Amino acid sequence: DSGVTQTPKHLITATGQRVTLRCSPRSGDLSVYWYQQSLDQGLQFLIQYYNGEERAKGNILERFSAQQFPDLHSELNLSSLELGDSALYFCASSVGQGANTGELFFGEGSRLTVL
Amino acid sequence: ILNVEQSPQSLHVQEGDSTNFTCSFPSSNFYALHWYRWETAKSPEALFVMTLNGDEKKKGRISATLNTKEGYSYLYIKGSQPEDSATYLCAFRLWGETSGSRLTFGEGTQLTVNP
């Protein structure tokens, strides 16, 4: 158990819909990262927050947004869903701002299926 | 665009065999190299975080080396066991990367150890 909690574990929805994925980082970790793993692709970085502020942005679509709340949990909002958004979405946390300060601790992922 | 390449993509070995994989990354502006182990239906777990050229790290039967000048890292598994079956991911971070603290992941090496 990494200490990172993601909900829901599985989600099935239709095209055009909007979903919210939730992540609670390990106790004491200030950084939260979101990654997407699509079929036959590696982990693609989406976005990072540190203590409530956005720190880094990857190839995140404009239809996607995220935020980190004062209690440090984070939400990833996916809207106008398309079939290609079906993927496993991972949240990870780390102590500091930079990934170099230590390893990332991953949640178990949220598997999104868009029909 | 950062390119982190891992080889081979997949590997099948017999129990007791020793094996190694390669991770190649850009050699300029290096900051850190991470190795993660990802078992099926679980989340990635950190094995090593390496920052210095010539670093060698060991955890049980698994060890890793780092060459930042030529841009590669090797992961070695001595006397492979069926429980070593997993996907091994490496991830790279640049120094002074203006886009923040992202880790860029390779696509992984999938190891299967046959009893």
mmCIF file of C-alpha atoms in Angstrom:
data_model
loop_
_atom_site.group_PDB
_atom_site.id
_atom_site.type_symbol
_atom_site.label_atom_id
_atom_site.label_comp_id
_atom_site.label_asym_id
_atom_site.label_seq_id
_atom_site.Cartn_x
_atom_site.Cartn_y
_atom_site.Cartn_z
ATOM 1 C CA ASP A 1 0.000 0.000 0.000
ATOM 2 C CA SER A 2 1.632 3.215 -1.223
ATOM 3 C CA GLY A 3 -0.572 5.461 0.894
ATOM 4 C CA VAL A 4 -1.968 7.208 -2.197
ATOM 5 C CA THR A 5 -5.705 6.744 -2.618
ATOM 6 C CA GLN A 6 -7.531 7.108 -5.896
ATOM 7 C CA THR A 7 -11.256 6.941 -6.520
ATOM 8 C CA PRO A 8 -13.092 5.589 -8.342
ATOM 9 C CA LYS A 9 -11.132 2.474 -9.302
ATOM 10 C CA HIS A 10 -13.300 1.875 -12.347
ATOM 11 C CA LEU A 11 -15.585 4.187 -14.281
ATOM 12 C CA ILE A 12 -17.647 3.550 -17.384
ATOM 13 C CA THR A 13 -19.294 6.472 -19.111
ATOM 14 C CA ALA A 14 -20.464 7.671 -22.494
ATOM 15 C CA THR A 15 -18.946 10.021 -25.030
ATOM 16 C CA GLY A 16 -19.625 13.648 -24.331
ATOM 17 C CA GLN A 17 -19.882 13.156 -20.584
ATOM 18 C CA ARG A 18 -17.766 14.643 -17.806
ATOM 19 C CA VAL A 19 -16.063 12.764 -14.983
ATOM 20 C CA THR A 20 -13.973 13.663 -11.959
ATOM 21 C CA LEU A 21 -11.147 11.506 -10.661
ATOM 22 C CA ARG A 22 -10.005 12.020 -7.114
ATOM 23 C CA CYS A 23 -6.634 11.523 -5.446
ATOM 24 C CA SER A 24 -5.483 11.734 -1.842
ATOM 25 C CA PRO A 25 -1.692 11.865 -1.562
ATOM 26 C CA ARG A 26 0.417 10.190 1.097
ATOM 27 C CA SER A 27 0.334 11.945 4.416
ATOM 28 C CA GLY A 28 2.923 14.724 4.332
ATOM 29 C CA ASP A 29 3.410 14.733 0.562
ATOM 30 C CA LEU A 30 2.877 18.155 -0.988
ATOM 31 C CA SER A 31 3.253 17.276 -4.681
ATOM 32 C CA VAL A 32 0.626 15.490 -6.724
ATOM 33 C CA TYR A 33 1.175 14.277 -10.275
ATOM 34 C CA TRP A 34 -1.321 12.942 -12.787
ATOM 35 C CA TYR A 35 -0.327 10.442 -15.477
ATOM 36 C CA GLN A 36 -2.316 8.780 -18.243
ATOM 37 C CA GLN A 37 -1.635 5.325 -19.577
ATOM 38 C CA SER A 38 -3.454 4.491 -22.790
ATOM 39 C CA LEU A 39 -3.367 1.156 -24.559
ATOM 40 C CA ASP A 40 0.131 0.294 -25.788
ATOM 41 C CA GLN A 41 1.573 3.554 -24.502
ATOM 42 C CA GLY A 42 3.788 4.398 -21.591
ATOM 43 C CA LEU A 43 2.905 6.680 -18.739
ATOM 44 C CA GLN A 44 2.191 10.132 -20.152
ATOM 45 C CA PHE A 45 2.611 13.070 -17.793
ATOM 46 C CA LEU A 46 -0.434 15.304 -17.573
ATOM 47 C CA ILE A 47 0.062 17.815 -14.784
ATOM 48 C CA GLN A 48 1.716 18.442 -11.407
ATOM 49 C CA TYR A 49 0.618 20.455 -8.385
ATOM 50 C CA TYR A 50 2.680 21.474 -5.395
ATOM 51 C CA ASN A 51 0.983 22.709 -2.252
ATOM 52 C CA GLY A 52 -2.046 23.891 -4.168
ATOM 53 C CA GLU A 53 -0.266 25.506 -7.104
ATOM 54 C CA GLU A 54 0.225 24.185 -10.604
ATOM 55 C CA ARG A 55 3.938 23.480 -11.183
ATOM 56 C CA ALA A 56 4.216 21.629 -14.441
ATOM 57 C CA LYS A 57 2.016 20.840 -17.371
ATOM 58 C CA GLY A 58 2.442 18.049 -19.865
ATOM 59 C CA ASN A 59 0.373 17.083 -22.845
ATOM 60 C CA ILE A 60 -2.898 17.686 -21.065
ATOM 61 C CA LEU A 61 -5.859 18.351 -23.320
ATOM 62 C CA GLU A 62 -7.845 21.556 -22.956
ATOM 63 C CA ARG A 63 -10.877 19.400 -22.127
ATOM 64 C CA PHE A 64 -9.029 18.222 -19.027
ATOM 65 C CA SER A 65 -8.375 20.279 -15.931
ATOM 66 C CA ALA A 66 -7.105 19.631 -12.442
ATOM 67 C CA GLN A 67 -6.734 21.304 -9.112
ATOM 68 C CA GLN A 68 -5.233 20.667 -5.702
ATOM 69 C CA PHE A 69 -7.219 21.692 -2.667
ATOM 70 C CA PRO A 70 -6.028 23.112 0.680
ATOM 71 C CA ASP A 71 -6.175 19.654 2.239
ATOM 72 C CA LEU A 72 -3.802 18.591 -0.589
ATOM 73 C CA HIS A 73 -6.157 16.177 -2.290
ATOM 74 C CA SER A 74 -6.402 16.632 -6.035
ATOM 75 C CA GLU A 75 -9.073 16.182 -8.660
ATOM 76 C CA LEU A 76 -8.699 15.606 -12.381
ATOM 77 C CA ASN A 77 -11.708 16.689 -14.400
ATOM 78 C CA LEU A 78 -12.239 15.190 -17.831
ATOM 79 C CA SER A 79 -14.984 16.697 -19.970
ATOM 80 C CA SER A 80 -16.524 16.183 -23.423
ATOM 81 C CA LEU A 81 -15.173 12.667 -23.227
ATOM 82 C CA GLU A 82 -14.118 10.868 -26.369
ATOM 83 C CA LEU A 83 -13.464 7.184 -27.001
ATOM 84 C CA GLY A 84 -9.737 7.893 -27.047
ATOM 85 C CA ASP A 85 -9.829 9.143 -23.476
ATOM 86 C CA SER A 86 -10.291 5.571 -22.283
ATOM 87 C CA ALA A 87 -7.187 4.902 -20.226
ATOM 88 C CA LEU A 88 -5.764 4.189 -16.818
ATOM 89 C CA TYR A 89 -5.215 7.446 -14.935
ATOM 90 C CA PHE A 90 -2.608 7.391 -12.198
ATOM 91 C CA CYS A 91 -2.063 9.834 -9.423
ATOM 92 C CA ALA A 92 1.308 9.929 -7.695
ATOM 93 C CA SER A 93 2.678 11.970 -4.838
ATOM 94 C CA SER A 94 6.075 12.971 -3.539
ATOM 95 C CA VAL A 95 7.384 14.888 -0.585
ATOM 96 C CA GLY A 96 8.946 17.840 -2.309
ATOM 97 C CA GLN A 97 8.423 19.991 -5.323
ATOM 98 C CA GLY A 98 10.903 18.261 -7.562
ATOM 99 C CA ALA A 99 10.782 14.665 -8.625
ATOM 100 C CA ASN A 100 14.480 14.468 -7.893
ATOM 101 C CA THR A 101 13.925 14.789 -4.187
ATOM 102 C CA GLY A 102 12.648 11.250 -4.017
ATOM 103 C CA GLU A 103 10.570 8.639 -5.653
ATOM 104 C CA LEU A 104 6.968 8.987 -6.659
ATOM 105 C CA PHE A 105 4.355 6.981 -4.800
ATOM 106 C CA PHE A 106 1.580 5.847 -7.095
ATOM 107 C CA GLY A 107 -2.054 5.168 -6.409
ATOM 108 C CA GLU A 108 -3.721 2.115 -7.878
ATOM 109 C CA GLY A 109 -5.167 4.101 -10.746
ATOM 110 C CA SER A 110 -8.616 4.899 -12.048
ATOM 111 C CA ARG A 111 -9.595 2.948 -15.128
ATOM 112 C CA LEU A 112 -11.860 5.030 -17.350
ATOM 113 C CA THR A 113 -13.825 3.415 -20.138
ATOM 114 C CA VAL A 114 -15.672 5.696 -22.558
ATOM 115 C CA LEU A 115 -18.326 3.950 -24.644
ATOM 116 C CA ILE B 1 10.774 16.402 -26.789
ATOM 117 C CA LEU B 2 12.437 14.116 -24.288
ATOM 118 C CA ASN B 3 13.073 10.606 -25.458
ATOM 119 C CA VAL B 4 13.523 7.874 -22.901
ATOM 120 C CA GLU B 5 14.049 4.526 -24.558
ATOM 121 C CA GLN B 6 14.059 1.150 -22.921
ATOM 122 C CA SER B 7 15.216 -2.119 -24.370
ATOM 123 C CA PRO B 8 14.252 -4.793 -24.844
ATOM 124 C CA GLN B 9 10.484 -4.232 -24.912
ATOM 125 C CA SER B 10 9.927 -7.689 -23.471
ATOM 126 C CA LEU B 11 12.021 -10.515 -22.152
ATOM 127 C CA HIS B 12 11.295 -14.119 -21.229
ATOM 128 C CA VAL B 13 13.823 -15.908 -19.030
ATOM 129 C CA GLN B 14 13.982 -19.094 -17.011
ATOM 130 C CA GLU B 15 14.006 -19.124 -13.246
ATOM 131 C CA GLY B 16 17.580 -18.719 -12.061
ATOM 132 C CA ASP B 17 18.762 -16.778 -15.116
ATOM 133 C CA SER B 18 20.354 -13.394 -14.626
ATOM 134 C CA THR B 19 19.164 -10.613 -16.875
ATOM 135 C CA ASN B 20 19.605 -6.934 -17.571
ATOM 136 C CA PHE B 21 17.731 -4.126 -19.299
ATOM 137 C CA THR B 22 18.788 -0.784 -20.677
ATOM 138 C CA CYS B 23 17.377 2.701 -20.309
ATOM 139 C CA SER B 24 18.690 5.414 -22.654
ATOM 140 C CA PHE B 25 18.081 9.089 -22.031
ATOM 141 C CA PRO B 26 19.395 12.476 -23.204
ATOM 142 C CA SER B 27 22.831 13.021 -21.667
ATOM 143 C CA SER B 28 22.658 16.812 -21.479
ATOM 144 C CA ASN B 29 21.150 18.621 -18.480
ATOM 145 C CA PHE B 30 20.716 15.400 -16.540
ATOM 146 C CA TYR B 31 19.184 15.601 -13.061
ATOM 147 C CA ALA B 32 17.874 12.242 -11.954
ATOM 148 C CA LEU B 33 17.021 8.780 -13.183
ATOM 149 C CA HIS B 34 14.359 6.638 -11.515
ATOM 150 C CA TRP B 35 13.601 2.930 -11.860
ATOM 151 C CA TYR B 36 10.146 1.567 -11.045
ATOM 152 C CA ARG B 37 8.742 -1.939 -10.880
ATOM 153 C CA TRP B 38 5.160 -2.380 -12.064
ATOM 154 C CA GLU B 39 3.393 -5.654 -11.408
ATOM 155 C CA THR B 40 0.190 -6.489 -13.235
ATOM 156 C CA ALA B 41 -2.919 -5.074 -11.549
ATOM 157 C CA LYS B 42 -0.803 -3.076 -9.118
ATOM 158 C CA SER B 43 0.736 0.382 -9.144
ATOM 159 C CA PRO B 44 4.356 1.212 -10.016
ATOM 160 C CA GLU B 45 6.755 1.065 -7.075
ATOM 161 C CA ALA B 46 10.100 2.802 -6.903
ATOM 162 C CA LEU B 47 13.231 0.701 -6.980
ATOM 163 C CA PHE B 48 15.982 3.314 -7.246
ATOM 164 C CA VAL B 49 16.530 7.041 -7.625
ATOM 165 C CA MET B 50 19.952 7.802 -9.066
ATOM 166 C CA THR B 51 21.531 11.203 -9.491
ATOM 167 C CA LEU B 52 25.325 10.878 -9.820
ATOM 168 C CA ASN B 53 27.355 9.609 -12.741
ATOM 169 C CA GLY B 54 28.758 6.230 -11.787
ATOM 170 C CA ASP B 55 26.063 5.601 -9.182
ATOM 171 C CA GLU B 56 25.446 1.959 -8.416
ATOM 172 C CA LYS B 57 22.500 0.957 -6.267
ATOM 173 C CA LYS B 58 21.416 -2.442 -5.033
ATOM 174 C CA LYS B 59 18.290 -3.872 -3.456
ATOM 175 C CA GLY B 60 18.472 -7.601 -2.861
ATOM 176 C CA ARG B 61 19.043 -9.329 -6.201
ATOM 177 C CA ILE B 62 18.342 -6.177 -8.193
ATOM 178 C CA SER B 63 20.972 -3.571 -8.934
ATOM 179 C CA ALA B 64 21.323 -0.574 -11.229
ATOM 180 C CA THR B 65 24.131 1.497 -12.680
ATOM 181 C CA LEU B 66 24.110 4.980 -14.134
ATOM 182 C CA ASN B 67 26.211 6.653 -16.826
ATOM 183 C CA THR B 68 25.073 10.246 -17.248
ATOM 184 C CA LYS B 69 27.831 11.173 -19.701
ATOM 185 C CA GLU B 70 26.686 8.688 -22.302
ATOM 186 C CA GLY B 71 23.043 8.696 -21.236
ATOM 187 C CA TYR B 72 22.238 5.167 -20.124
ATOM 188 C CA SER B 73 21.341 3.119 -17.087
ATOM 189 C CA TYR B 74 21.343 -0.649 -16.668
ATOM 190 C CA LEU B 75 19.080 -2.645 -14.387
ATOM 191 C CA TYR B 76 20.350 -6.100 -13.425
ATOM 192 C CA ILE B 77 18.438 -8.958 -11.854
ATOM 193 C CA LYS B 78 20.531 -11.807 -10.523
ATOM 194 C CA GLY B 79 18.967 -15.280 -10.312
ATOM 195 C CA SER B 80 15.525 -14.258 -11.595
ATOM 196 C CA GLN B 81 12.509 -15.628 -9.766
ATOM 197 C CA PRO B 82 8.894 -15.894 -10.996
ATOM 198 C CA GLU B 83 7.945 -13.109 -8.575
ATOM 199 C CA ASP B 84 10.294 -10.787 -10.482
ATOM 200 C CA SER B 85 7.869 -10.907 -13.408
ATOM 201 C CA ALA B 86 6.773 -7.305 -13.942
ATOM 202 C CA THR B 87 7.252 -4.293 -16.173
ATOM 203 C CA TYR B 88 10.347 -2.297 -15.282
ATOM 204 C CA LEU B 89 10.073 1.415 -16.003
ATOM 205 C CA CYS B 90 12.765 4.028 -16.058
ATOM 206 C CA ALA B 91 12.020 7.743 -15.801
ATOM 207 C CA PHE B 92 14.194 10.774 -16.405
ATOM 208 C CA ARG B 93 14.260 14.363 -15.225
ATOM 209 C CA LEU B 94 16.220 17.244 -16.749
ATOM 210 C CA TRP B 95 18.133 19.825 -14.788
ATOM 211 C CA GLY B 96 16.517 23.244 -14.830
ATOM 212 C CA GLU B 97 13.611 22.082 -16.845
ATOM 213 C CA THR B 98 11.417 25.123 -17.122
ATOM 214 C CA SER B 99 8.336 23.037 -17.448
ATOM 215 C CA GLY B 100 8.672 21.857 -13.884
ATOM 216 C CA SER B 101 9.261 18.646 -12.091
ATOM 217 C CA ARG B 102 7.871 16.067 -14.408
ATOM 218 C CA LEU B 103 9.359 12.629 -14.735
ATOM 219 C CA THR B 104 9.359 11.394 -18.321
ATOM 220 C CA PHE B 105 8.834 7.654 -18.416
ATOM 221 C CA GLY B 106 10.033 5.098 -20.912
ATOM 222 C CA GLU B 107 7.599 2.472 -22.152
ATOM 223 C CA GLY B 108 9.133 -0.197 -19.989
ATOM 224 C CA THR B 109 10.639 -3.649 -20.292
ATOM 225 C CA GLN B 110 8.186 -6.447 -19.601
ATOM 226 C CA LEU B 111 9.947 -9.328 -17.868
ATOM 227 C CA THR B 112 8.453 -12.811 -17.605
ATOM 228 C CA VAL B 113 10.287 -15.377 -15.507
ATOM 229 C CA ASN B 114 9.230 -18.944 -16.215
ATOM 230 C CA PRO B 115 9.455 -21.484 -13.386
#
